[in-house]
C-alpha cells in the first residue's frame, strides 16, 4: 500500500473547502494511509457487482428503518 | 437503612428507604450535594451542579409522596446528565469551547422521561468533547483518583462509582456508556438503537448513537431503562416496540440461568487482553456454567474489521456534522484530537463510506447467525483497565504481554464497536478487579430489543460474583481526610 502523498491530502482538503493547518497535513496523510491499508482487507468480499451464473450479487447497506407508531 | 451515608445507596435501596419513611427526598438530595462538594475534588466529573433545581425538585417529590402520589421506583432518586444531553435552563457546553453559552430551552427526551418519573436532576457531568474520545478530561477515575474514567461518558460513570449519584445518563456511539461502566466498576447499558429516544442529545454519529443509563447495580439499570424508553416521533430512529418493565421481568425470572444459551466468541473478543482481565473472564465463564447456562462457542468472524468500519463511518458523519465549524476560521477551534478526527472525515471518499456501510452489513449478518444458536453472548468489555494520562490527556498507549501495543481508544473500544455497528444492546457488569484494584467488566450482548435477556444474565452473574459494594478508595479516602493532589491537570470549571 502506497501512502497517499501530502499533495493528495491538500487536494482533498481544498475540495472540501477545509482550511487545514499546514502542520496537520502530514498526520492526516499517515492516518489516511493506515485506514486505506486496513480497508484493503475488504477487497474480494463481494461489495462490487458480481454478474455470474445467471444472477448478480452485491452487499447491501444496513436498513436503518424503524417502524413509526401507527404504521404496523 | 445501613449506617453509611445515604448517598451510597443504590436507587433500589434509596427507593425502599423513602417509602419506609426512613429518609426524605430532601435529606437524600442534600447528602448527595454535600458529597459531590466533598469528593469532586477527586473525580472532577461535574461540569455543573444545580442545587437550587435539585432541592426544589426534591421538595416537590416529598410533597407528592406525602400526598400519596408515587411516580414509581425513580421517584426522589438523584441523577447526573452527560453534558451533551439537554436539561432545560442548564448551560450545556458539550465539553467544547466551541459551544460556549448555549442554554437549552427544553429537556432531551430521556431527561423528560426521568423528570416525569420523579427523578431529581443533580447537574451535568463531564463528557469527552463532542463524545469523540475515551478519556473525558479532566474527569478522573474514583478508584485511584489518577486514571481516566473512560469515555465519552466518563463523568457520568465516575459520579455513579463515586457515590455522588445512583444514576447517570450517558450516550453510547462506539462504546461510551460501556467502557466507562467497565473502567469504573459499575453497570451500564447501550440499549437497542431506537429503544431510547436520541432527541436532545448532541450526536457523535447519525447512525450509531444511543442514550443509556449507568448505575451501581443491574437492577437499577433495568429500572432506569424502563423509565427512559418510549417511542418518540421527534427521533426518526425511535421504535414503537413495546417497552417491558425490565425490573419486573427480573423479578419473574429464576435466579439461575437454566436453559439460557450463552455464546462465547471464538475470535477477536479475547485477543490481546491484560492477563488479569483474561483470568476474570475465564472465571466469569465458569460461573455461567455453574449457574446452569449452556455455554457454546460462537463466531463473529468480521468483528475484527469493526474498528476500521467504525472509524470510516464515524469520522465521515462527524465531518458532516462539523461542516460549518471546520470551515469558519472565526469560530473557536475544537480540541486538537477532535479537530483532527473531524478534519480527517473530509478526506474519506463517499465510496469508502458506502463500502464501510456494506462491511457493517456483513458484521450485522455475523451477529444474526450467532444468535440463531444462543440467547446472549459474553465478551470482555475492555482489553485493559483504566490508565493514567501521562504526557497527553487523550492519547495513551496500552501494551500487552504478547507485545501488542495500541491506543487507549482501541483498548477501550474494540470489543464494543462490533455491537454498536449492529445496533444491538450491550450490558456491562463488573466482574472483578485487577492486581492494583482497578475494575474489570464483562459485556453481555443480546439480540435487538431483548435487553431483558442481558439483564437476566447480568443479574445472575452479579449475584454469583458477589463482589464487594462499589466503594472506590480514592473517594472513600476523602471522608477520612484530605487527599494529596499531585495531578497537574486543572479541575473542571464547576458552575454552582
XYZ file of C-alpha atoms in Angstrom, chain B residues 81-406:
326
model
C -26.712 14.020 32.933
C -23.843 13.889 30.431
C -23.183 17.426 29.275
C -24.255 16.803 25.704
C -27.821 15.902 26.678
C -30.197 18.805 27.165
C -31.615 19.782 30.543
C -33.940 22.786 30.261
C -32.346 26.007 31.503
C -28.965 24.461 32.349
C -25.998 25.580 30.239
C -24.599 22.838 28.016
C -21.045 23.013 26.609
C -20.643 19.503 25.047
C -17.139 19.547 26.511
C -16.147 22.161 23.939
C -15.069 25.783 23.909
C -16.842 25.933 20.533
C -20.237 25.721 22.285
C -19.912 28.336 24.993
C -23.033 29.979 26.348
C -25.667 27.576 24.978
C -28.667 27.167 27.288
C -31.277 24.612 26.105
C -34.900 25.671 26.187
C -36.186 22.131 26.766
C -35.239 18.726 28.097
C -33.874 15.906 25.975
C -36.488 13.183 25.592
C -34.714 10.835 28.005
C -34.350 13.584 30.627
C -38.030 14.453 30.236
C -38.901 10.814 30.892
C -36.779 10.820 34.071
C -38.393 14.086 35.166
C -41.825 12.516 34.641
C -40.658 9.533 36.698
C -39.957 11.879 39.627
C -36.163 11.641 39.485
C -34.064 14.579 40.736
C -31.532 16.217 38.408
C -28.319 16.979 40.305
C -26.393 18.507 37.385
C -24.320 17.907 34.277
C -21.360 15.545 34.023
C -18.115 15.727 32.066
C -18.088 14.388 28.517
C -15.206 13.954 26.132
C -15.581 16.812 23.650
C -18.444 16.048 21.265
C -18.390 12.470 22.603
C -15.339 11.857 20.461
C -12.870 10.110 22.748
C -12.345 7.659 25.590
C -10.591 9.724 28.243
C -13.022 12.546 29.205
C -10.570 15.112 30.588
C -10.430 16.465 33.240
C -12.544 13.747 34.903
C -10.690 11.180 36.973
C -11.400 7.598 37.930
C -12.541 7.387 41.571
C -10.760 4.076 42.090
C -7.308 5.664 42.117
C -8.006 9.360 41.537
C -5.407 9.417 38.776
C -6.520 7.194 35.888
C -9.038 8.212 33.248
C -12.683 7.191 33.749
C -13.062 6.136 30.095
C -15.366 7.924 27.768
C -17.016 9.634 26.348
C -19.483 9.303 29.268
C -16.546 9.274 31.677
C -18.029 11.870 34.017
C -21.340 10.008 34.240
C -19.607 6.762 35.186
C -17.279 8.403 37.697
C -20.088 10.160 39.585
C -22.031 6.911 39.903
C -18.992 4.915 41.039
C -18.078 7.679 43.497
C -21.498 7.506 45.146
C -22.366 11.052 44.084
C -25.488 9.840 42.253
C -27.056 6.388 41.992
C -27.890 7.019 38.332
C -26.382 8.944 35.457
C -27.346 9.280 31.833
C -24.761 8.751 29.118
C -24.600 8.190 25.391
C -23.007 5.291 23.544
C -21.907 5.614 19.922
C -18.773 3.470 19.820
C -18.667 2.390 23.437
C -19.266 5.478 25.535
C -21.608 4.075 28.173
C -19.985 0.666 28.294
C -16.244 1.334 28.610
C -16.732 3.935 31.372
C -19.021 1.495 33.189
C -16.343 -1.205 32.992
C -13.444 1.071 33.988
C -15.376 2.416 36.996
C -16.702 -0.932 38.233
C -20.383 -0.189 37.670
C -23.183 -1.317 35.332
C -24.357 0.394 32.165
C -26.302 -0.479 29.092
C -26.186 0.535 25.483
C -29.818 -0.162 24.571
C -31.028 -1.362 21.180
C -30.995 1.507 18.675
C -34.474 3.021 18.812
C -35.263 1.914 22.377
C -34.447 5.302 23.972
C -35.007 8.496 22.002
C -31.867 10.392 20.966
C -33.755 13.674 20.737
C -31.937 16.418 22.614
C -28.629 14.528 22.676
C -25.836 16.042 20.547
C -24.863 13.271 18.115
C -21.411 11.837 17.608
C -22.748 9.633 14.818
C -26.027 9.822 12.963
C -26.231 6.069 12.575
C -24.902 4.595 15.813
C -25.735 6.810 18.814
C -27.820 5.602 21.729
C -28.714 7.089 25.130
C -28.283 4.758 28.097
C -28.184 4.657 31.914
C -25.272 3.897 34.266
C -25.904 2.655 37.832
C -24.311 0.639 40.621
C -26.480 -2.475 40.090
C -28.071 -4.336 37.194
C -31.498 -3.869 38.771
C -31.052 -0.090 38.891
C -30.086 -0.070 35.218
C -33.235 -2.068 34.461
C -35.360 0.446 36.391
C -33.757 3.397 34.626
C -34.029 1.892 31.154
C -37.729 1.215 31.693
C -38.267 4.847 32.670
C -36.192 6.284 29.810
C -37.641 4.168 26.996
C -40.598 5.235 24.862
C -41.482 5.890 21.260
C -40.661 9.483 20.275
C -41.855 10.885 16.963
C -39.101 13.522 17.002
C -36.380 10.850 16.636
C -36.601 9.163 13.213
C -34.936 6.020 14.578
C -37.232 5.730 17.598
C -39.060 2.420 17.771
C -42.630 1.727 18.858
C -41.631 -1.751 20.020
C -43.316 -2.364 23.383
C -41.216 -1.436 26.425
C -41.247 -4.159 29.088
C -40.961 -3.406 32.790
C -37.401 -4.710 32.854
C -37.186 -4.891 36.661
C -40.475 -6.782 36.860
C -39.115 -9.217 34.293
C -36.082 -9.719 36.537
C -38.448 -10.455 39.426
C -40.219 -13.079 37.338
C -37.018 -14.680 36.017
C -35.485 -17.510 38.026
C -32.208 -16.552 39.694
C -30.247 -19.203 37.843
C -29.562 -19.481 34.128
C -31.069 -22.923 33.488
C -31.934 -23.200 29.828
C -30.151 -19.990 28.830
C -27.670 -20.484 25.969
C -24.695 -18.139 26.274
C -22.229 -17.793 23.408
C -18.505 -17.158 23.826
C -16.897 -15.742 20.654
C -14.061 -17.834 19.240
C -12.221 -14.965 17.567
C -11.419 -11.281 18.093
C -13.016 -10.725 21.504
C -10.324 -12.486 23.508
C -7.283 -11.253 21.545
C -4.608 -9.095 23.242
C -6.019 -8.943 26.781
C -4.381 -7.845 30.001
C -3.768 -11.064 31.977
C -5.972 -10.109 34.938
C -8.869 -9.403 32.562
C -8.396 -12.762 30.833
C -8.388 -14.512 34.209
C -11.546 -12.774 35.452
C -13.352 -13.528 32.186
C -12.391 -17.216 32.465
C -13.811 -17.261 35.984
C -16.976 -15.492 34.815
C -17.498 -18.039 32.035
C -17.081 -20.850 34.572
C -19.703 -19.143 36.728
C -22.135 -19.117 33.799
C -21.893 -22.898 33.682
C -22.268 -23.143 37.465
C -25.453 -21.090 37.123
C -26.862 -23.640 34.694
C -26.244 -21.801 31.430
C -25.402 -23.784 28.348
C -22.129 -22.213 27.200
C -21.415 -22.561 23.481
C -18.722 -21.313 21.123
C -19.926 -18.802 18.542
C -18.114 -16.696 15.992
C -18.437 -13.143 14.733
C -15.775 -13.520 12.034
C -15.980 -9.978 10.654
C -15.801 -8.363 14.120
C -12.067 -7.887 13.605
C -12.883 -5.277 10.961
C -15.159 -3.330 13.311
C -12.650 -0.631 14.242
C -11.925 0.235 10.621
C -15.610 0.197 9.683
C -16.479 2.279 12.701
C -13.848 4.950 12.090
C -14.644 5.369 8.393
C -18.325 5.835 9.196
C -17.986 7.957 12.295
C -15.325 10.387 11.051
C -17.330 10.977 7.867
C -20.515 11.583 9.858
C -18.684 13.836 12.325
C -17.173 15.832 9.443
C -20.676 16.367 8.074
C -21.930 17.477 11.495
C -18.936 19.814 11.975
C -19.015 21.163 8.387
C -19.788 24.747 9.368
C -17.488 24.631 12.389
C -14.495 23.434 10.355
C -14.910 25.925 7.511
C -15.239 29.006 9.693
C -11.828 30.154 10.947
C -13.525 32.732 13.186
C -15.006 30.053 15.443
C -13.050 28.721 18.433
C -11.257 25.532 17.398
C -12.204 22.137 18.684
C -9.684 20.351 20.882
C -6.716 19.036 18.895
C -7.870 15.402 18.950
C -11.481 16.084 17.983
C -10.454 18.696 15.404
C -8.144 16.122 13.806
C -10.876 13.453 13.637
C -13.406 15.840 12.160
C -10.909 17.189 9.619
C -9.950 13.653 8.716
C -13.564 12.841 7.896
C -13.338 15.277 4.983
C -10.646 13.110 3.437
C -12.738 9.912 3.388
C -14.286 9.337 -0.011
C -18.027 8.793 -0.335
C -17.260 5.432 -1.952
C -15.323 4.335 1.144
C -18.171 5.431 3.422
C -20.531 3.220 1.389
C -18.057 0.316 1.479
C -17.848 0.700 5.253
C -21.637 0.538 5.455
C -21.599 -2.600 3.281
C -18.981 -4.139 5.553
C -21.137 -3.176 8.508
C -23.959 -5.209 6.972
C -21.692 -8.272 6.972
C -20.980 -7.764 10.686
C -24.727 -7.476 11.313
C -25.171 -10.765 9.449
C -22.499 -12.391 11.620
C -24.339 -11.396 14.808
C -27.646 -12.643 13.407
C -26.099 -16.028 12.596
C -24.584 -16.271 16.068
C -27.916 -15.501 17.714
C -29.547 -18.390 15.829
C -27.919 -20.734 18.359
C -27.619 -18.663 21.562
C -29.689 -16.246 23.685
C -26.827 -13.981 24.758
C -23.114 -13.561 24.082
C -20.467 -12.766 26.712
C -17.280 -10.820 25.948
C -14.780 -8.765 27.911
C -15.824 -5.104 27.991
C -12.340 -3.677 27.555
C -8.905 -5.130 26.834
C -7.239 -3.021 29.527
C -8.152 -1.443 32.858
C -8.169 2.321 33.481
C -4.858 4.011 32.700
C -3.418 7.323 33.883
C -2.845 10.025 31.302
C 0.882 10.690 31.144
C 2.075 13.447 28.826
C -1.128 13.734 26.793
C -4.636 13.782 28.328
C -6.194 11.880 25.409
C -3.508 9.717 23.786
C -2.418 6.848 25.996
C -0.593 3.760 24.717
C -1.511 0.365 26.120
C 0.850 -2.613 25.853
C 0.134 -6.323 26.352
C 2.350 -9.272 27.353
C 2.263 -10.576 23.755
C 3.994 -7.388 22.594
C 0.910 -5.865 21.014
C 0.577 -2.092 21.543
C -2.456 0.058 20.754
